[in-house]
PDB file of C-alpha atoms and ligand atoms in Angstrom:
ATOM      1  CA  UNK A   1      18.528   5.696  -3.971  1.00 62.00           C
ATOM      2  CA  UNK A   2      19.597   8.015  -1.090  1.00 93.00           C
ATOM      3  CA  UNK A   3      15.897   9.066   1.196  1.00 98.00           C
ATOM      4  CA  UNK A   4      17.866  11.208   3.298  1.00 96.00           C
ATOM      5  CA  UNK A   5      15.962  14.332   4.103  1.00 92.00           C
ATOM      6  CA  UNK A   6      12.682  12.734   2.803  1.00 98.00           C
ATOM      7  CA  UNK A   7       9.841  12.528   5.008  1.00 98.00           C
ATOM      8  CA  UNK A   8       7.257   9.888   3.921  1.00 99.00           C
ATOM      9  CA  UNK A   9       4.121   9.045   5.547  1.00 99.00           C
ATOM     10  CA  UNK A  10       2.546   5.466   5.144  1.00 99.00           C
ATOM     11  CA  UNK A  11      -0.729   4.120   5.786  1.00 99.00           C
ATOM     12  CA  UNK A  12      -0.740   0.493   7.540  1.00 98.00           C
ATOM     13  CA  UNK A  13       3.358   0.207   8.150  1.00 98.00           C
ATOM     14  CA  UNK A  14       3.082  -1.852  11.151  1.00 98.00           C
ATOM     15  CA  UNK A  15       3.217  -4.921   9.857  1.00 97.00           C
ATOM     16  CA  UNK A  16       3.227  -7.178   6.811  1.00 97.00           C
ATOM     17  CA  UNK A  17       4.534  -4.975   3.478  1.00 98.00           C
ATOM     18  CA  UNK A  18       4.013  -1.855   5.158  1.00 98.00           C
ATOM     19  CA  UNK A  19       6.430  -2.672   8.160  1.00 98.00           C
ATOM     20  CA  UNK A  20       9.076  -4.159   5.167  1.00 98.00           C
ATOM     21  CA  UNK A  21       8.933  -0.570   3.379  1.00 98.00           C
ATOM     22  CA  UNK A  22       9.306   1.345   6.489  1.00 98.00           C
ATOM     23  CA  UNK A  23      12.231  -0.223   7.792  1.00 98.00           C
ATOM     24  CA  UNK A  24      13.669  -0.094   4.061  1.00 98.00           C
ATOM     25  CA  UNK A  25      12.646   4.085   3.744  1.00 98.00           C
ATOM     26  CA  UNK A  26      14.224   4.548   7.560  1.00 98.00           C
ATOM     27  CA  UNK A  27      17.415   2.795   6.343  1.00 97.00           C
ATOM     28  CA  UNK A  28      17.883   5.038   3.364  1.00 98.00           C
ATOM     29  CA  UNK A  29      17.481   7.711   5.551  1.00 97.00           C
ATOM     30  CA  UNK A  30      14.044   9.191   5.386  1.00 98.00           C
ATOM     31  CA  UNK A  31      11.641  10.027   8.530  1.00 98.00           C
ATOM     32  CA  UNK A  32       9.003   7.947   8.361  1.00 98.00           C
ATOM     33  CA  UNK A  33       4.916   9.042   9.902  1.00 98.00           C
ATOM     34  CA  UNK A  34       3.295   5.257  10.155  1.00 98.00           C
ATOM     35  CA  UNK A  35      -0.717   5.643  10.546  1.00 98.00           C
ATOM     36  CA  UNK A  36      -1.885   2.239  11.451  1.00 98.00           C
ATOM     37  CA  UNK A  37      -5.197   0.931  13.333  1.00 98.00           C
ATOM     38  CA  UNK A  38      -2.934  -1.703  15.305  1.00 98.00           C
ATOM     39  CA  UNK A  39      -1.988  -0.576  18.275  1.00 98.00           C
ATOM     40  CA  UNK A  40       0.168  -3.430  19.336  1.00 98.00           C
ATOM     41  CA  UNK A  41       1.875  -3.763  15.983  1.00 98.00           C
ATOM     42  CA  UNK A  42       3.034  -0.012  16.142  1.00 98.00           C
ATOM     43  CA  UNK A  43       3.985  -0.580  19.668  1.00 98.00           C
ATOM     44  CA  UNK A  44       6.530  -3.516  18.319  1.00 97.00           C
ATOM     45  CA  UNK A  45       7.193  -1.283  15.385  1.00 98.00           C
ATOM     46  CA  UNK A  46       8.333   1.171  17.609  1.00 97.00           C
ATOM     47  CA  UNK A  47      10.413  -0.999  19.642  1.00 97.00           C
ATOM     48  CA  UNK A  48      12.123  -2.578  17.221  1.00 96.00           C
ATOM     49  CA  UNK A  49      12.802   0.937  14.926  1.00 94.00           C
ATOM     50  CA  UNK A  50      13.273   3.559  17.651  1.00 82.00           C
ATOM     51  CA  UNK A  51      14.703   6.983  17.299  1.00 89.00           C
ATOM     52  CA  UNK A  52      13.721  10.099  16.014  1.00 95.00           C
ATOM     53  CA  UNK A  53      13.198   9.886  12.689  1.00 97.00           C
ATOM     54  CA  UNK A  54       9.993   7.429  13.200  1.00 98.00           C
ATOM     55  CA  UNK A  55       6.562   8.696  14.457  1.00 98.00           C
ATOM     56  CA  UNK A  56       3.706   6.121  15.103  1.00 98.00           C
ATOM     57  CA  UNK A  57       0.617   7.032  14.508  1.00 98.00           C
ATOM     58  CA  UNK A  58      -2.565   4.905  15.590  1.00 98.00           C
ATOM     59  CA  UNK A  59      -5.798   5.423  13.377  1.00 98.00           C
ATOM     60  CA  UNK A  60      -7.936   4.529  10.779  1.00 98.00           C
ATOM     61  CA  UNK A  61      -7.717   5.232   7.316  1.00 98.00           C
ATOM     62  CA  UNK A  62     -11.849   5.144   6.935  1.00 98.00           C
ATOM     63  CA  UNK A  63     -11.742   7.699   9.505  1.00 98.00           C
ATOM     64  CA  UNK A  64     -11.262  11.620   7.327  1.00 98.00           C
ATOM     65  CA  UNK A  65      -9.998  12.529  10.767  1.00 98.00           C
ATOM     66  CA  UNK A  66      -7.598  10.041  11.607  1.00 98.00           C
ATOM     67  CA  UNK A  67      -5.385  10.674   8.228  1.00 98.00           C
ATOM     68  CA  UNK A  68      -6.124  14.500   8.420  1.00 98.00           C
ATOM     69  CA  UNK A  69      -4.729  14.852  12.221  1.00 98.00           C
ATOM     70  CA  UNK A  70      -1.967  11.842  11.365  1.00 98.00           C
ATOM     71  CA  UNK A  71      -0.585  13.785   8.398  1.00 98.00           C
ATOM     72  CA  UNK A  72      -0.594  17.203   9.816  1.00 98.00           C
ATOM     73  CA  UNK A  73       1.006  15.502  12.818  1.00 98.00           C
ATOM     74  CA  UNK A  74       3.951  14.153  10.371  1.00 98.00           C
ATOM     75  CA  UNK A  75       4.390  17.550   9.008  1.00 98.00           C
ATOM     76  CA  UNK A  76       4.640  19.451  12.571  1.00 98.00           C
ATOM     77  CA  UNK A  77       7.410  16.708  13.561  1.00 98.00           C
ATOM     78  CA  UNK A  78       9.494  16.448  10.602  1.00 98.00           C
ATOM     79  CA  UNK A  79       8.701  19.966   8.630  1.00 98.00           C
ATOM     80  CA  UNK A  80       7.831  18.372   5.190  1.00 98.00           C
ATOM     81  CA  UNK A  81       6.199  15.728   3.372  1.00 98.00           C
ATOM     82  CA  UNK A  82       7.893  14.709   0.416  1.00 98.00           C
ATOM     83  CA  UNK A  83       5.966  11.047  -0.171  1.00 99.00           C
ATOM     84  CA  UNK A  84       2.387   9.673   0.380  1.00 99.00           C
ATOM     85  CA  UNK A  85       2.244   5.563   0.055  1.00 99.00           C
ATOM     86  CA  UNK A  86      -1.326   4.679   0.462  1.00 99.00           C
ATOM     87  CA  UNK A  87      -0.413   0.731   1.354  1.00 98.00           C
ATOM     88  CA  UNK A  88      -3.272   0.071   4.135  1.00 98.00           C
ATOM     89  CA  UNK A  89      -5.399  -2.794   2.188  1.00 98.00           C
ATOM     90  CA  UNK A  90      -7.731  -6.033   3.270  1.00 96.00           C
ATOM     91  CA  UNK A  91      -8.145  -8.513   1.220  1.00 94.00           C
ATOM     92  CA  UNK A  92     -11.957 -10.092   2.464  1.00 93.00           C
ATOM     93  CA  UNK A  93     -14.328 -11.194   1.107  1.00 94.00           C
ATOM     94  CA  UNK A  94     -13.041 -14.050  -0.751  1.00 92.00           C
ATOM     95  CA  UNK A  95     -16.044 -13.949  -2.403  1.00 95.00           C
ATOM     96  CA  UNK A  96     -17.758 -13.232  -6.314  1.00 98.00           C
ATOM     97  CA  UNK A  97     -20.257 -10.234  -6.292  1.00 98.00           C
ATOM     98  CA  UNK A  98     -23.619 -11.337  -5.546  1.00 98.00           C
ATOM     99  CA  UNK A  99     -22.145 -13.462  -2.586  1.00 98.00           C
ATOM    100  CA  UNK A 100     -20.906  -9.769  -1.081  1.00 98.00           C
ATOM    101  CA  UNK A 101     -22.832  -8.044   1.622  1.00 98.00           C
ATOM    102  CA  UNK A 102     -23.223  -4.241   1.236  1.00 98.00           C
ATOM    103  CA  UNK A 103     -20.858  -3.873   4.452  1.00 98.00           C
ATOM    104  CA  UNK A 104     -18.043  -6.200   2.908  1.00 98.00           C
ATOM    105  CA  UNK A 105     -18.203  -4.086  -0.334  1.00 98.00           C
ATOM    106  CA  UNK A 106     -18.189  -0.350   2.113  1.00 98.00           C
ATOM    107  CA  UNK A 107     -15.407  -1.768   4.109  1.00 98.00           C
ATOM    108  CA  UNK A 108     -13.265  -3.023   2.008  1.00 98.00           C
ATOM    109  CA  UNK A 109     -13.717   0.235  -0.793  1.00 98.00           C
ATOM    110  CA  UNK A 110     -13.231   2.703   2.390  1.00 98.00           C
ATOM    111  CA  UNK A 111      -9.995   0.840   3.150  1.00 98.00           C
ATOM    112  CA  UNK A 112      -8.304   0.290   0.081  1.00 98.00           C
ATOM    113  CA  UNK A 113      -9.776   2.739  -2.202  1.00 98.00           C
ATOM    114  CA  UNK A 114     -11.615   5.683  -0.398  1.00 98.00           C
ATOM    115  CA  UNK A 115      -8.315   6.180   1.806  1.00 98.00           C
ATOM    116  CA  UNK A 116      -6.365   7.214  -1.202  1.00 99.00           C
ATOM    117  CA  UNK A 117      -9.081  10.407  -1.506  1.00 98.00           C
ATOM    118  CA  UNK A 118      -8.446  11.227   2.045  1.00 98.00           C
ATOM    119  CA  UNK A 119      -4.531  11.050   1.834  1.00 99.00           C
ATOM    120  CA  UNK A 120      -4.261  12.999  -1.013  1.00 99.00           C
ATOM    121  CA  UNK A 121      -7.031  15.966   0.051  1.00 98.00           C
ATOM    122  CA  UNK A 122      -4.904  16.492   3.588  1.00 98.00           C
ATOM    123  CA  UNK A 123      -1.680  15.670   1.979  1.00 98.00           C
ATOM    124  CA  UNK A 124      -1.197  17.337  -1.660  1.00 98.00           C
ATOM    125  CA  UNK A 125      -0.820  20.998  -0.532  1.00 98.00           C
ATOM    126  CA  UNK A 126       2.077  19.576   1.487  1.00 98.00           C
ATOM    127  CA  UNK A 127       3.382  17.461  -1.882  1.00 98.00           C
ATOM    128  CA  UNK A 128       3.257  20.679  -3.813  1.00 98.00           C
ATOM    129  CA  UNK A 129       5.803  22.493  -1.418  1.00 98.00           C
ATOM    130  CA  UNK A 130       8.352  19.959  -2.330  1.00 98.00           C
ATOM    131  CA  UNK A 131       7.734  18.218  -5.429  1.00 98.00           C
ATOM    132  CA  UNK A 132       6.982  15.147  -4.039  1.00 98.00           C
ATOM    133  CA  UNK A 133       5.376  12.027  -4.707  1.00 98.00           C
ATOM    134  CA  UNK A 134       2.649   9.204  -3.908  1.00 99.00           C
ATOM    135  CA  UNK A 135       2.983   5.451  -4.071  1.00 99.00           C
ATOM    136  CA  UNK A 136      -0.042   3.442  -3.685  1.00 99.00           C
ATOM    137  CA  UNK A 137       0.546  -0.593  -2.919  1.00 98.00           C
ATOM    138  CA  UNK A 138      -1.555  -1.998  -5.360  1.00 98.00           C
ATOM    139  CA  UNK A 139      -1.959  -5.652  -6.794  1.00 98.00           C
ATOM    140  CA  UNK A 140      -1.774  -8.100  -9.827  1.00 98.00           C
ATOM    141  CA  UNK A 141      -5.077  -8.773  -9.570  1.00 98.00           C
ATOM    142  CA  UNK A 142      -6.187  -5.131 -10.388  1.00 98.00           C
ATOM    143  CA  UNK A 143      -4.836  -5.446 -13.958  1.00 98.00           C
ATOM    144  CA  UNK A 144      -5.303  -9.465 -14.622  1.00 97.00           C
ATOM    145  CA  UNK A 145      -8.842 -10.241 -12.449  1.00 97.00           C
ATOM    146  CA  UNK A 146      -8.673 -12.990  -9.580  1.00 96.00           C
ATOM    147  CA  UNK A 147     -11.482 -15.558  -9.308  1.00 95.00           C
ATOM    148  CA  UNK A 148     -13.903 -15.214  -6.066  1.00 94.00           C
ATOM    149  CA  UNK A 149     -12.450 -11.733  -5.109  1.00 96.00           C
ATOM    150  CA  UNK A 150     -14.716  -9.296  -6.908  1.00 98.00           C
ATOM    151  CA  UNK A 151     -14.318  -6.328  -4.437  1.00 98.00           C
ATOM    152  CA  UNK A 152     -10.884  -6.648  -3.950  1.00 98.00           C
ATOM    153  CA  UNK A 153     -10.391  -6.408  -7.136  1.00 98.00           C
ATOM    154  CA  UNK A 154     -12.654  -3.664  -8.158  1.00 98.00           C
ATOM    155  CA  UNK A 155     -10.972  -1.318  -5.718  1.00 98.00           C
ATOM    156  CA  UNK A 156      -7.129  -2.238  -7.045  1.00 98.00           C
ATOM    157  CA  UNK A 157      -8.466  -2.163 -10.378  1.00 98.00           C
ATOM    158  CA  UNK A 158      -9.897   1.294  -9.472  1.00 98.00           C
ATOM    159  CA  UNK A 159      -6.652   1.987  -7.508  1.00 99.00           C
ATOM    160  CA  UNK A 160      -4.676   1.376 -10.801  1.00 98.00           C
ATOM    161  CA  UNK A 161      -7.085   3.243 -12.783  1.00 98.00           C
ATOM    162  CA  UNK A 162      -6.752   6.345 -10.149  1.00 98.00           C
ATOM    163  CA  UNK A 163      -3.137   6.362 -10.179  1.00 99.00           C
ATOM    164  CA  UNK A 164      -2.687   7.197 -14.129  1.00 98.00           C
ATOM    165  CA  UNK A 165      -5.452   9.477 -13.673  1.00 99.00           C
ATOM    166  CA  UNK A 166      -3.878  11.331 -10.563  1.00 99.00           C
ATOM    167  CA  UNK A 167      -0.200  11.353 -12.465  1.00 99.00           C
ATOM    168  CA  UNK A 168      -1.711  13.345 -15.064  1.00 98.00           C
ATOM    169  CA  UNK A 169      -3.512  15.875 -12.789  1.00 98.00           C
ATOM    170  CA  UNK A 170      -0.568  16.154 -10.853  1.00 99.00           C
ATOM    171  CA  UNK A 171       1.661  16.102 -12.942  1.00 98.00           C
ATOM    172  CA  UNK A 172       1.812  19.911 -13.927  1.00 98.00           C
ATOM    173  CA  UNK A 173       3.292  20.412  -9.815  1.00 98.00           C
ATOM    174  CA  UNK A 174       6.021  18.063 -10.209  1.00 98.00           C
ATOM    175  CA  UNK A 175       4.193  15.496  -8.171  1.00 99.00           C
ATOM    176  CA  UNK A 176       4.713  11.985  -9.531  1.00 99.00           C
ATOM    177  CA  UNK A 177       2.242   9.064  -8.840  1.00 99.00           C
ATOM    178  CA  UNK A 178       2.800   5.426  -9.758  1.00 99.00           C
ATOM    179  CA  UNK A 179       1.580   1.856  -8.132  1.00 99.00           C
ATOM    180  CA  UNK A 180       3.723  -1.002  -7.374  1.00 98.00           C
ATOM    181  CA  UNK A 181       1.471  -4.367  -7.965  1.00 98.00           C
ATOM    182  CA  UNK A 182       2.564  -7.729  -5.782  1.00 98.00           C
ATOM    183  CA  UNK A 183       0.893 -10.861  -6.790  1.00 97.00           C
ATOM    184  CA  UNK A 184       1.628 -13.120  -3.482  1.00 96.00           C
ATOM    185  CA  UNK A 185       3.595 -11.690  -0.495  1.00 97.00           C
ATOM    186  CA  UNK A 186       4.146 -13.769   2.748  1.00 96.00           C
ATOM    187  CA  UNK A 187       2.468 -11.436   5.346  1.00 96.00           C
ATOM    188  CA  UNK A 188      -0.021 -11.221   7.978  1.00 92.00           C
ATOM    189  CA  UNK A 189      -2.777 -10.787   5.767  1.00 90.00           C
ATOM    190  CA  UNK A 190      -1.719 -13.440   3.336  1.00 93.00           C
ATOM    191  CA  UNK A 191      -1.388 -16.134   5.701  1.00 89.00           C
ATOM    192  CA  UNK A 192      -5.123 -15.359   7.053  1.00 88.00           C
ATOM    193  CA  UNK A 193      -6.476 -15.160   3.452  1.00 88.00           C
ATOM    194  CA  UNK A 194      -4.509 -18.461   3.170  1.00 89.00           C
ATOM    195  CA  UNK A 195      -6.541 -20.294   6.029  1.00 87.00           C
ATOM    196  CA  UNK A 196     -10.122 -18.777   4.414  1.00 84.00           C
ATOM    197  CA  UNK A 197      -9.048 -20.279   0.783  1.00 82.00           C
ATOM    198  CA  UNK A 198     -11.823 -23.815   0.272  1.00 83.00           C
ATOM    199  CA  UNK A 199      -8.262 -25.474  -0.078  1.00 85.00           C
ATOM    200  CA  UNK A 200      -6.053 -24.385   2.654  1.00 79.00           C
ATOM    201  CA  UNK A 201      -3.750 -27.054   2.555  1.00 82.00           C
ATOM    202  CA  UNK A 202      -2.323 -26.636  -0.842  1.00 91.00           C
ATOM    203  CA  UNK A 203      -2.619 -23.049  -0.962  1.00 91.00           C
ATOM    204  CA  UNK A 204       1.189 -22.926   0.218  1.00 89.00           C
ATOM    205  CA  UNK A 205       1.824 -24.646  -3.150  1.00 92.00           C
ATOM    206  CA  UNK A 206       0.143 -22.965  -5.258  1.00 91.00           C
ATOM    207  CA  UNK A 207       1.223 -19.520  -3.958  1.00 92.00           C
ATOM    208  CA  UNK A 208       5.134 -20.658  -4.903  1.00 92.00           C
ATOM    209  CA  UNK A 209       3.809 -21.709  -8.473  1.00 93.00           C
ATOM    210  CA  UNK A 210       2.598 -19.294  -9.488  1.00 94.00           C
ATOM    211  CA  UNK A 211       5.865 -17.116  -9.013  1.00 96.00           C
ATOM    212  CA  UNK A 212       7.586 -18.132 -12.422  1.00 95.00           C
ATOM    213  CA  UNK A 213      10.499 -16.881 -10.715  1.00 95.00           C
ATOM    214  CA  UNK A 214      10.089 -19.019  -7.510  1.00 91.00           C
ATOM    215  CA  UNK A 215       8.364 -19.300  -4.533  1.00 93.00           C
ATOM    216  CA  UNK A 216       6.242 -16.752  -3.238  1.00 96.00           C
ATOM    217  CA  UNK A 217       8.411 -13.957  -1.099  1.00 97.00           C
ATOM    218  CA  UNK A 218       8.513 -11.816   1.612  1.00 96.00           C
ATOM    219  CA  UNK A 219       8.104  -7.971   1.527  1.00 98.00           C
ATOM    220  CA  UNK A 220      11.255  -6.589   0.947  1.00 98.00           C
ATOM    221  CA  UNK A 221      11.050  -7.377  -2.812  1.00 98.00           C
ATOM    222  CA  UNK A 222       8.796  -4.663  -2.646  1.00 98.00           C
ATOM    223  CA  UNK A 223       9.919  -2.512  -0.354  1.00 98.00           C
ATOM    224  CA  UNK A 224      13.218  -2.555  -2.405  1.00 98.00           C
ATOM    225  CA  UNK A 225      11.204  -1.167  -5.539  1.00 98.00           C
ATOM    226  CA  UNK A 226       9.283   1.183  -3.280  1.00 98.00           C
ATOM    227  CA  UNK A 227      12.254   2.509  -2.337  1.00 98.00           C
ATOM    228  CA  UNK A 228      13.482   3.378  -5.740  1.00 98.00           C
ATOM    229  CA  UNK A 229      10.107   4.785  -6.903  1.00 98.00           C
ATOM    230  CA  UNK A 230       9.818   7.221  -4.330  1.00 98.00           C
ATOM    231  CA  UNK A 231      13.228   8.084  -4.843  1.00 98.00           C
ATOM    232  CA  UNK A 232      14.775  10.929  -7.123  1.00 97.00           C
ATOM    233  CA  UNK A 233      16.066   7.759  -8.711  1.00 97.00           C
ATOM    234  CA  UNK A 234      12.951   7.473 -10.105  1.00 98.00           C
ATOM    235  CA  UNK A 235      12.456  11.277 -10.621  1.00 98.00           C
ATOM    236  CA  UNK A 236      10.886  10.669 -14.319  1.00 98.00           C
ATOM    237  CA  UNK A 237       9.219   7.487 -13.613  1.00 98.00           C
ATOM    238  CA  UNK A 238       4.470   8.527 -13.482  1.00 99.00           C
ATOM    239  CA  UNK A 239       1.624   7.390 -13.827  1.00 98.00           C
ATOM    240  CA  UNK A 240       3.413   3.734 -13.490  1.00 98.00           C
ATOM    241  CA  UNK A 241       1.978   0.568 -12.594  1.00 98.00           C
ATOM    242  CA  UNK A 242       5.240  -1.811 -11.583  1.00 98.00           C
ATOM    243  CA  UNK A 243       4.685  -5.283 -11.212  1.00 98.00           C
ATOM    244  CA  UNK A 244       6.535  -6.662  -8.943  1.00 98.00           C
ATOM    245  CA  UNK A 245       5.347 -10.260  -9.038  1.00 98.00           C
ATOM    246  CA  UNK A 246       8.176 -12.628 -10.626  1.00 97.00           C
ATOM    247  CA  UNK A 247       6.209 -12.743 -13.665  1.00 97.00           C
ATOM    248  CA  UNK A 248       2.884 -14.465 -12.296  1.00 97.00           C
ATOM    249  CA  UNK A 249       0.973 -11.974 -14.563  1.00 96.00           C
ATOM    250  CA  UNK A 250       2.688 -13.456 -17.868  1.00 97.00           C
ATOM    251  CA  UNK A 251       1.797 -16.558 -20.433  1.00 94.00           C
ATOM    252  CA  UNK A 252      -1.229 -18.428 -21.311  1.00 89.00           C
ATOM    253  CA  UNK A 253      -2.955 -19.952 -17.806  1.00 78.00           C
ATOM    254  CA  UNK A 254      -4.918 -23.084 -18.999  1.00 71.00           C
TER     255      UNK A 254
HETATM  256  N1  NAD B 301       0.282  -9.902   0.831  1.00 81.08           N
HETATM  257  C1  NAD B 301      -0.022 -10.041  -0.442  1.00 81.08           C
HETATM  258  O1  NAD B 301       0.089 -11.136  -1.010  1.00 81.08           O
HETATM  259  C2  NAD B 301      -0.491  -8.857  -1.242  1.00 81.08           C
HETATM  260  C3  NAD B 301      -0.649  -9.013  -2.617  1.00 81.08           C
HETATM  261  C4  NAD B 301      -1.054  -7.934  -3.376  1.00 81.08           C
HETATM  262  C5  NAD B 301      -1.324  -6.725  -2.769  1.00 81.08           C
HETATM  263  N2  NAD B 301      -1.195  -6.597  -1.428  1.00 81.08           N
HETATM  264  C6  NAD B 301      -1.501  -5.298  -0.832  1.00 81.08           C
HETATM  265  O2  NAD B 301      -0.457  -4.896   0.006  1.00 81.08           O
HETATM  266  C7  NAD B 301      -0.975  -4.026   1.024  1.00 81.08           C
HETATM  267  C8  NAD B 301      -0.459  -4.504   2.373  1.00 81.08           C
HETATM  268  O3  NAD B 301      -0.926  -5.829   2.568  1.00 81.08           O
HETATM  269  P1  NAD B 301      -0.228  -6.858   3.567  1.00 81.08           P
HETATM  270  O4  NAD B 301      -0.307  -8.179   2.924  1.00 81.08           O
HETATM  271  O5  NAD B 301       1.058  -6.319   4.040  1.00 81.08           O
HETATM  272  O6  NAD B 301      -1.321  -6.840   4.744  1.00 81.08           O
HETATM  273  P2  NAD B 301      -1.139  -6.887   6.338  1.00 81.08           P
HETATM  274  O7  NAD B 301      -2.497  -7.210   6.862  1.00 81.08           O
HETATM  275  O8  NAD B 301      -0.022  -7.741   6.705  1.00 81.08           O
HETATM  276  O9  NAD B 301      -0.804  -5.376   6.667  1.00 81.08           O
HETATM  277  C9  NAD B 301      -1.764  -4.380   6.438  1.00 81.08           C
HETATM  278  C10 NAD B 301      -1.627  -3.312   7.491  1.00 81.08           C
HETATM  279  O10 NAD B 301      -2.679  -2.366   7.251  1.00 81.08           O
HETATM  280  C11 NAD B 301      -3.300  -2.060   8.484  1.00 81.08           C
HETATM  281  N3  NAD B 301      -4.696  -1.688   8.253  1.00 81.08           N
HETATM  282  C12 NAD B 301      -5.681  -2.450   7.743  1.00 81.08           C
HETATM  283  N4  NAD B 301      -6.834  -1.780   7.746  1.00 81.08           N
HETATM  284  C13 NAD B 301      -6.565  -0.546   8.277  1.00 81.08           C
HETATM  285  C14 NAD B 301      -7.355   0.587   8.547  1.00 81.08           C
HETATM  286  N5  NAD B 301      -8.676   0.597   8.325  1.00 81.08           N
HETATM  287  N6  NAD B 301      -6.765   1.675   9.063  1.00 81.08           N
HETATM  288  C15 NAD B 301      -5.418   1.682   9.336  1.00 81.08           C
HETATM  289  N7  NAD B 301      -4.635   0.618   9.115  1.00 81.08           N
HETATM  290  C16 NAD B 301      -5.214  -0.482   8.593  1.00 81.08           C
HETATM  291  C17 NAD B 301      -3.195  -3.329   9.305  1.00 81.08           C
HETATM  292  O11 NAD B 301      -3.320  -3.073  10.698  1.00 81.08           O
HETATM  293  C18 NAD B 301      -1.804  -3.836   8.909  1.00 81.08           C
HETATM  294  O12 NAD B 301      -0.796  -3.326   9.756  1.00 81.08           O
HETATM  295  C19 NAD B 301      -2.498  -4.072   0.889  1.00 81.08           C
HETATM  296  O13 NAD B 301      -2.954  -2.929   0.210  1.00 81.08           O
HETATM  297  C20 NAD B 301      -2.727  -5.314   0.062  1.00 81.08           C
HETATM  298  O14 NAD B 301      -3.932  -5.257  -0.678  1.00 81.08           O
HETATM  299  C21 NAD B 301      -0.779  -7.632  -0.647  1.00 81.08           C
END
């Protein structure tokens, strides 16, 4: 699962999954464009990563402008673009529908959803040159529903949805498309959804139960699988939406 000579540009890399996936793409040798609104975050991202074959990039993926200028800026320093991975996401409200102020619902479909139109209308032309590919971080809860999170999981249900329907489209230039779906990840955003939850204190618990495969990881589980779907590895692999969730998705519940 060799990324040498890739370039791949990500959308929220500085920390959390995105920062996992980055350091996993740079260590297979791919060059690496990381548009992020955290400043600070990139700052450590590029301390700790260095070199030439990173770019930060600080933006935000609501802003047209931000991913138009951040992708052409990945292009003029490494040539190409061979992979899109739309993985920017929130995750509030913690809330059910008619609890959801119009401004929660925007935000949160701008970020995880809306982004994915932007990266593809400034980024495809570029995918078409080399056959490439987009990844978009999705979740579990987009194909199996999640209690109290309507809009989150509207737009990953609409992010799975999108992904089939772009692999088809885009299929015809050699561009593949798939989705790789955590259920619980220990990262930034986790541990502040954690402290919102009505039952903080055994969310900890329940987040290792219900991994039938054990407690609830870090990112490089997926960033490992990232890896290989954006890789020629996975040259025949579309339209896919990998869990990557120790199995929470499967059995009866109650
Ligand atoms: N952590 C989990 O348990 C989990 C589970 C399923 C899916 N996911 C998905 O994984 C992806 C990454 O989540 P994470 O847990 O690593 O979150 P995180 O908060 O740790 O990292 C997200 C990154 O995205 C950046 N970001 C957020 N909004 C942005 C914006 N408007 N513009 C630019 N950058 C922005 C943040 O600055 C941050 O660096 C998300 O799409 C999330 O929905 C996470």
């Amino acid at each position: 699962m060799n990324l040498n000579h890739k370039t791949i540009f990500i959308t929220g890399g500085a920390s959390g999954i995105g920062r996992e996936c980055v350091a996993a793409y740079l260590c297979a040798g791919a060059r690496v464009g990381v548009l992020d609104r955290d400043e600070n975050a990139l700052n450590e991202l590029k301390t700790q990563f260095g070199g030439d074959e990173l770019l930060t990039l600080q933006g935000d993926v609501r802003q047209k402008e931000d991913i138009k200028t951040a992708i052409e800026q990945t292009v003029t320093a490494f040539g190409s673009l061979h992979v899109i991975h739309n993985n920017a996401g929130i995750a509030s409200p913690s809330k059910p529908l008619d609890q959801t102020s119009d401004d929660e619902w925007d935000s949160l479909f701008e970020i995880n959803l809306k982004s994915v139109y932007y990266t593809t209308k400034y980024g495809l032309e570029y995918l078409k040159q080399t056959r490439g590919n987009i990844l978009n971080t999705s979740s579990m809860v987009g194909e199996i529903g999640q209690e109290n999170h309507a809009a989150y999981v509207a737009a990953k249900g609409g992010m799975n949805a999108l992904t089939k329907a772009m692999a088809l489209d885009y299929a015809p230039f050699g561009i593949r498309v798939n989705a790789v779906c955590p259920a619980g990840v220990w990262t930034p955003m986790l541990r502040k959804w954690a402290g919102e939850q009505p039952n903080a204190n055994e969310i900890e618990q329940y987040l290792d139960d219900i991994h039938p495969l054990g407690d609830c990881p870090e990112g490089d589980v997926i960033a490992d699988v990232a890896v290989f779907l954006v890789s020629d590895a996975a040259r025949f692999v579309t339209g896919c939406i990998m869990p990557v969730s120790g199995g929470a998705e499967l059995g009866y519940r109650r």
